[in-house]
Short mmCIF file of C-alpha atoms in Angstrom, two decimals:
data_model
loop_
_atom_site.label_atom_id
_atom_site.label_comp_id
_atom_site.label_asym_id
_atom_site.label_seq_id
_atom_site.Cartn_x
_atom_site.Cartn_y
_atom_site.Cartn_z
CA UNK J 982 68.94 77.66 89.86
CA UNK J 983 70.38 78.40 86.35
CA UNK J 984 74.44 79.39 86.55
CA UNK J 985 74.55 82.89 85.93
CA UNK J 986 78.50 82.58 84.31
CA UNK J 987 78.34 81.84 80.67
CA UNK J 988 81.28 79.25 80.87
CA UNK J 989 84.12 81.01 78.64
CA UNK J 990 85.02 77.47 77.04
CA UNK J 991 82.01 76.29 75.24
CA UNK J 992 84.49 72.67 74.82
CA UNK J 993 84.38 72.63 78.52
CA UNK J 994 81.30 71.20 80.42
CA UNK J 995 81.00 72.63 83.64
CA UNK J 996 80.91 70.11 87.27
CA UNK J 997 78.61 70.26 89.64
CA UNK J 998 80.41 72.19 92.51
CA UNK J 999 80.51 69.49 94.97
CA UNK J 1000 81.83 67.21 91.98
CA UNK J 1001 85.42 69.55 92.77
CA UNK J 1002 87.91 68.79 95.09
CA UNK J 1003 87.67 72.50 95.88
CA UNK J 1004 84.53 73.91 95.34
CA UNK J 1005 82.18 73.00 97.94
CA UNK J 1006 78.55 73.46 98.09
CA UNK J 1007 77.63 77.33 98.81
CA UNK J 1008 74.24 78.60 99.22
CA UNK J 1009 74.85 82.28 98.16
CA UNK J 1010 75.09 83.06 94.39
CA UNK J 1011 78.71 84.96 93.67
CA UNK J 1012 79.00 87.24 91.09
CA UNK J 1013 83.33 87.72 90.80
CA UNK J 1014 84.37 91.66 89.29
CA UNK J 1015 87.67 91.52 87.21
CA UNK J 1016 89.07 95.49 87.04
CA UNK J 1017 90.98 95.81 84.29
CA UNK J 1018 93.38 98.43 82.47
CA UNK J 1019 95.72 97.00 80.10
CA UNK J 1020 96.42 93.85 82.29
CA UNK J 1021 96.77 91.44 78.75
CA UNK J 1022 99.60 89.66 80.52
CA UNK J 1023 98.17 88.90 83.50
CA UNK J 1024 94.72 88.11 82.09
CA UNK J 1025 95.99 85.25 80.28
CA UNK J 1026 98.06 83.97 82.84
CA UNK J 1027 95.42 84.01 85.98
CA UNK J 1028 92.02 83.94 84.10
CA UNK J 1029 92.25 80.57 83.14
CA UNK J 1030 92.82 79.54 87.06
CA UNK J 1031 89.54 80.37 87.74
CA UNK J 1032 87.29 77.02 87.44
CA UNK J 1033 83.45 78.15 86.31
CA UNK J 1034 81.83 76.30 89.17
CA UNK J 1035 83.76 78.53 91.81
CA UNK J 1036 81.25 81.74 91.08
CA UNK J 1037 78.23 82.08 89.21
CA UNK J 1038 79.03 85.32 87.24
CA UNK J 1039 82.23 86.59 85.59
CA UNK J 1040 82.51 90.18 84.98
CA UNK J 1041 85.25 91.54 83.04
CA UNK J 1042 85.28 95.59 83.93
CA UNK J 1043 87.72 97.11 81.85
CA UNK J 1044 88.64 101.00 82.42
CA UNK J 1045 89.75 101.55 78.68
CA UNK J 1046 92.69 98.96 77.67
CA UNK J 1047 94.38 99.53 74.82
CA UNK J 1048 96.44 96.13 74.59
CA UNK J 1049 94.03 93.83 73.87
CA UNK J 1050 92.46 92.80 77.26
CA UNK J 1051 88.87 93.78 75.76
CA UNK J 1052 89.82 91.13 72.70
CA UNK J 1053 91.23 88.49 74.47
CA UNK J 1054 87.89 88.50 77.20
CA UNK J 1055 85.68 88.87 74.89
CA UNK J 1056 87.26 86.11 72.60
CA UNK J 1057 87.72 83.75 75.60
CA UNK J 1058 84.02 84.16 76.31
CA UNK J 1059 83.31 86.86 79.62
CA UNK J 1060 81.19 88.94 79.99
CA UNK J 1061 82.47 92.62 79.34
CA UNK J 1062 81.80 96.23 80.79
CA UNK J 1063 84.26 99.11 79.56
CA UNK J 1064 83.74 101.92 81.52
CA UNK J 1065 82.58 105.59 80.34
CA UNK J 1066 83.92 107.56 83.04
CA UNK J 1067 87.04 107.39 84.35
CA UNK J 1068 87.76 105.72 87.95
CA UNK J 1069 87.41 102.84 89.92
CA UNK J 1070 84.94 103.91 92.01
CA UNK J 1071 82.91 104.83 88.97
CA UNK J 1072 83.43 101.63 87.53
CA UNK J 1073 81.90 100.02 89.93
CA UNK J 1074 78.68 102.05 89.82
CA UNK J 1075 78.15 101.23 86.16
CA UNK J 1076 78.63 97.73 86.49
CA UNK J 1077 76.25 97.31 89.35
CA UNK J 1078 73.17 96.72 87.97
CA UNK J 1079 74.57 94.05 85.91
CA UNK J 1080 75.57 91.98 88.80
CA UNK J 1081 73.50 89.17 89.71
CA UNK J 1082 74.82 87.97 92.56
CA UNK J 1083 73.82 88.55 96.15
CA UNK J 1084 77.79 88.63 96.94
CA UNK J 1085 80.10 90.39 95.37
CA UNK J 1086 84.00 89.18 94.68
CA UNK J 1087 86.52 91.85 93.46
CA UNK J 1088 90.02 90.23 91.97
CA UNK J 1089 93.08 91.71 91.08
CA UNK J 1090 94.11 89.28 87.45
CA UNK J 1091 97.89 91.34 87.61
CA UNK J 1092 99.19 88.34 89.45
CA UNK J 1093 98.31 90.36 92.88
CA UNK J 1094 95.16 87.95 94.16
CA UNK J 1095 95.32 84.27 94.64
CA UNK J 1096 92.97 82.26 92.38
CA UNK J 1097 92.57 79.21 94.43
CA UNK J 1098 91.70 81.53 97.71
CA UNK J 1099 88.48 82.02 96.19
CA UNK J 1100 87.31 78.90 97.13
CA UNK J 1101 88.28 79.37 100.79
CA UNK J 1102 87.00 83.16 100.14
CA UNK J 1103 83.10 82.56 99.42
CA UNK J 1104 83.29 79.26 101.66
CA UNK J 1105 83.89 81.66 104.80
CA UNK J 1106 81.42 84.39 103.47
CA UNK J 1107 78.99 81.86 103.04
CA UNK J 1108 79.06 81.15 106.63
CA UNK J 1109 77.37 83.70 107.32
CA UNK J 1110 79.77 86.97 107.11
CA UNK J 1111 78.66 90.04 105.84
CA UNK J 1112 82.47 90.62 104.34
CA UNK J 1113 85.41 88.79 104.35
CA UNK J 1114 88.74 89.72 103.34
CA UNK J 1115 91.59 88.23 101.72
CA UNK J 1116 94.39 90.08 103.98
CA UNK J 1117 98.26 90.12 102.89
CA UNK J 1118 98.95 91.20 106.50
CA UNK J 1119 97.44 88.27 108.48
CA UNK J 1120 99.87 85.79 109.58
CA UNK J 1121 101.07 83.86 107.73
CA UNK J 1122 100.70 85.53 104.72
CA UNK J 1123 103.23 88.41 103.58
CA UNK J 1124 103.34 90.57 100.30
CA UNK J 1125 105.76 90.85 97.54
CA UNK J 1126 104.34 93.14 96.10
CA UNK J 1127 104.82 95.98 98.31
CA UNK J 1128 107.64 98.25 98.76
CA UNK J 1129 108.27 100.29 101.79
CA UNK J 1130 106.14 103.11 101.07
CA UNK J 1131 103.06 100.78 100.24
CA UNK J 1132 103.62 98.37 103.36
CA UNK J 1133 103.93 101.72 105.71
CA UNK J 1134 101.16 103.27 104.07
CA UNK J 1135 98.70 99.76 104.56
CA UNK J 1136 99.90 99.54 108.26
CA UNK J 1137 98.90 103.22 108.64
CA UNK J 1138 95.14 103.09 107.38
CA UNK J 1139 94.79 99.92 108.64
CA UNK J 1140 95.68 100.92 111.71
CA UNK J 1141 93.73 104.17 111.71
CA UNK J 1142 90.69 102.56 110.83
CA UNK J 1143 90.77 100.42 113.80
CA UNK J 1144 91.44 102.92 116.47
CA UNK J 1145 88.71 105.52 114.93
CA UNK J 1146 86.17 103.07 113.64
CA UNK J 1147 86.40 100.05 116.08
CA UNK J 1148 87.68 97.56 113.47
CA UNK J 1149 89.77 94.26 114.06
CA UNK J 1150 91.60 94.50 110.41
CA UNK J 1151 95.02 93.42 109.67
CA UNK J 1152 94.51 94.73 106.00
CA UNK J 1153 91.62 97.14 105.65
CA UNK J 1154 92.61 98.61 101.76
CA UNK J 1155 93.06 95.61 99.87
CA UNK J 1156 90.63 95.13 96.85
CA UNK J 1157 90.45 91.01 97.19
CA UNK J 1158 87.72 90.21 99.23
CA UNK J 1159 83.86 89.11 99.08
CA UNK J 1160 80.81 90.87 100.43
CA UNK J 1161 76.84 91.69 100.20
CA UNK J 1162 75.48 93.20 97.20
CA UNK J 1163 73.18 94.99 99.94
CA UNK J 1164 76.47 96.38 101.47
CA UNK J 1165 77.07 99.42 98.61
CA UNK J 1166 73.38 100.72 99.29
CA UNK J 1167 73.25 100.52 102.74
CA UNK J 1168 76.31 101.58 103.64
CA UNK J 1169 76.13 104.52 101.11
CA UNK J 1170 79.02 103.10 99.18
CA UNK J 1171 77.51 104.63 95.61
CA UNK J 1172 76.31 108.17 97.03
CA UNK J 1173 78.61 110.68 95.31
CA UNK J 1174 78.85 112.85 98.03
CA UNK J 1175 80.88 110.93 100.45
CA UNK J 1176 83.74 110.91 97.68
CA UNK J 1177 83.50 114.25 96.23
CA UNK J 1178 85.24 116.72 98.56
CA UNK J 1179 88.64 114.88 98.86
CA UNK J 1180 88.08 114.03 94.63
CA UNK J 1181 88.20 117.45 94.24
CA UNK J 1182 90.66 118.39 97.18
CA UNK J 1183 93.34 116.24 95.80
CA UNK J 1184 92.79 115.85 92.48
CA UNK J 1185 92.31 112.07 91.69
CA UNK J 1186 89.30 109.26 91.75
CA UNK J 1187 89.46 106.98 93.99
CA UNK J 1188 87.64 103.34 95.26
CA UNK J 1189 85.25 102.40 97.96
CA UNK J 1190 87.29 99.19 99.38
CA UNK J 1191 88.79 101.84 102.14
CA UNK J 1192 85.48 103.43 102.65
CA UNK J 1193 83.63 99.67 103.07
CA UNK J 1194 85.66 98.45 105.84
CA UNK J 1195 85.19 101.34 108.06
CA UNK J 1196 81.75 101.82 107.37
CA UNK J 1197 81.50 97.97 108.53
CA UNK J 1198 83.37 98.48 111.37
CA UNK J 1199 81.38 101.24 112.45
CA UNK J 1200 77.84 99.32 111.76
CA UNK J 1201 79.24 95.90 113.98
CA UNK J 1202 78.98 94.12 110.73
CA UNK J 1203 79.67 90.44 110.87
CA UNK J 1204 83.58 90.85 109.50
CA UNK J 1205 86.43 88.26 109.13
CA UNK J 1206 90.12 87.62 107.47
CA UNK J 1207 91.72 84.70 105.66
CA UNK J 1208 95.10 85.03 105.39
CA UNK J 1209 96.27 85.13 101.29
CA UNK J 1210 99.81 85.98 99.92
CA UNK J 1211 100.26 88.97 97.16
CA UNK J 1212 102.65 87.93 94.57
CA UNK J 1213 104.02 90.28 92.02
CA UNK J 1214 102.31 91.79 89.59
CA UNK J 1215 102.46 90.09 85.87
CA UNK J 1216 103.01 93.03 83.42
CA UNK J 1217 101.33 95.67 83.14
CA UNK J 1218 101.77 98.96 85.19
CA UNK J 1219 101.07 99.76 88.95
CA UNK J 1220 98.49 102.27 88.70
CA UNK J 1221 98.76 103.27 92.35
CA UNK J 1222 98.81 107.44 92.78
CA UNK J 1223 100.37 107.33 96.54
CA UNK J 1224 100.05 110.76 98.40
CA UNK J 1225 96.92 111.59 96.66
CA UNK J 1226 95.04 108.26 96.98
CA UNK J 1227 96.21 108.03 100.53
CA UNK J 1228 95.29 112.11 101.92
CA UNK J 1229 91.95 111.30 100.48
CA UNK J 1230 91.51 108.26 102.36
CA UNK J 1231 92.57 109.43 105.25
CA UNK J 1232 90.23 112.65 104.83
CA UNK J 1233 87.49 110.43 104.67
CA UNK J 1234 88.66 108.59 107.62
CA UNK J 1235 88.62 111.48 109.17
CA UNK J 1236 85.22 112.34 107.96
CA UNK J 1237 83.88 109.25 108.86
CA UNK J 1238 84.68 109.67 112.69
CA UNK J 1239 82.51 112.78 113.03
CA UNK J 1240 79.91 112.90 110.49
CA UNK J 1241 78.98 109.11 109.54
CA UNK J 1242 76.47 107.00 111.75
#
């Protein structure tokens, strides 16, 4: 099978992937999803930690920088999406038809997400699991990142989403973690209406991560955790919108509980 990454260092020849200490042979084809709003800092410093061999496709999906994060991808060779309508969750929906491979990666490059878990990340997926999540809550892996309000808030959905849903999750919000392409059609993941009300309600766009893991949980889907540390952010902004992003969640939550099957 032909990669599907155009390697961003045409001086580089790309390895096999069982030629790498840490990239063993995988059978699914990864296609990794790089959000990004004016993350320059961070792009430079993580990007380059990502070998070519460990996915097959590199998308860069960029929300509307205005520091140079377009420039610098584009110059360093990846493959580029900038968004037309605001949000993450419509982000996503644009870029899908351009993804090519049958799993899906999505990375945090503000310092956030681990490069060298990726390897570990689409080794346990390719066992077999329908999603697996890099979680900054399993033991022994702790965040930096968070303060009291974000650690409170993460216990709180997490924990909601196991007692309503049936899920096992230590960290059921984070955005670092690998699953199906199928996933977003079958589990309804790009139908408008399951995001609209509490969009409207509380005035904000929001993702599907949340919205994934109980839908998962609810279907028995084969689910695990690896356990990955969350740094600090390199530059940049936080771009997190608390209350809002957190009553809609929990309205679909809610939601979920009585209305989804």
């Amino acid at each position: 099978m032909a990669p599907l990454l155009q390697n961003p260092d045409p001086t580089h020849q790309p390895i096999e992937a069982w030629d790498h200490p840490m990239s063993p042979a995988r059978t699914c084809t990864v296609t990794l999803v790089v959000p990004t709003l004016n993350e320059i800092d961070g792009m430079k410093a993580i990007m380059p930690q990502i070998r070519p061999e460990w996915v097959d496709q590199i998308i860069i999906l960029d929300g509307g920088s205005t520091d140079g994060t377009v420039e610098w991808a584009r110059g360093s060779g990846y493959e580029v999406h900038v968004q037309s309508e605001p949000g993450i969750r419509q982000a996503y929906m644009e870029v899908l038809p351009k993804v090519r491979g049958d799993v899906v990666v999505t990375f945090s490059p503000d310092g956030n997400s681990i490069p060298d878990l990726l390897v570990d990340l689409v080794a346990k997926i390719d066992e077999g699991y329908d999603m697996v999540i890099v979680s900054r809550y399993k033991p022994p892996a702790k965040s930096t990142d968070d303060d009291w309000v974000t650690a409170f808030g993460n216990w709180l959905f997490t924990r909601t989403v196991n007692l309503l849903h049936g899920g096992r999750y230590t960290d059921a919000m984070v955005i670092y973690r690998a699953y199906r392409t199928r996933l977003v059609r079958e589990l309804e993941l790009d139908q408008d209406r399951w995001y609209q009300t509490p969009e409207r309600l509380f005035g904000c766009r929001i993702s599907w991560e949340p919205l994934l893991s109980v839908r998962a949980a609810r279907r028995r889907l084969k689910v695990a955790e690896i356990a990955g540390d969350e740094p600090p952010r390199i530059g940049g902004e936080r771009k997190l919108r608390v209350l809002r992003w957190g009553a809609s969640y929990y309205f679909q939550f809610l939601r979920d509980f009585f209305l989804w099957r």
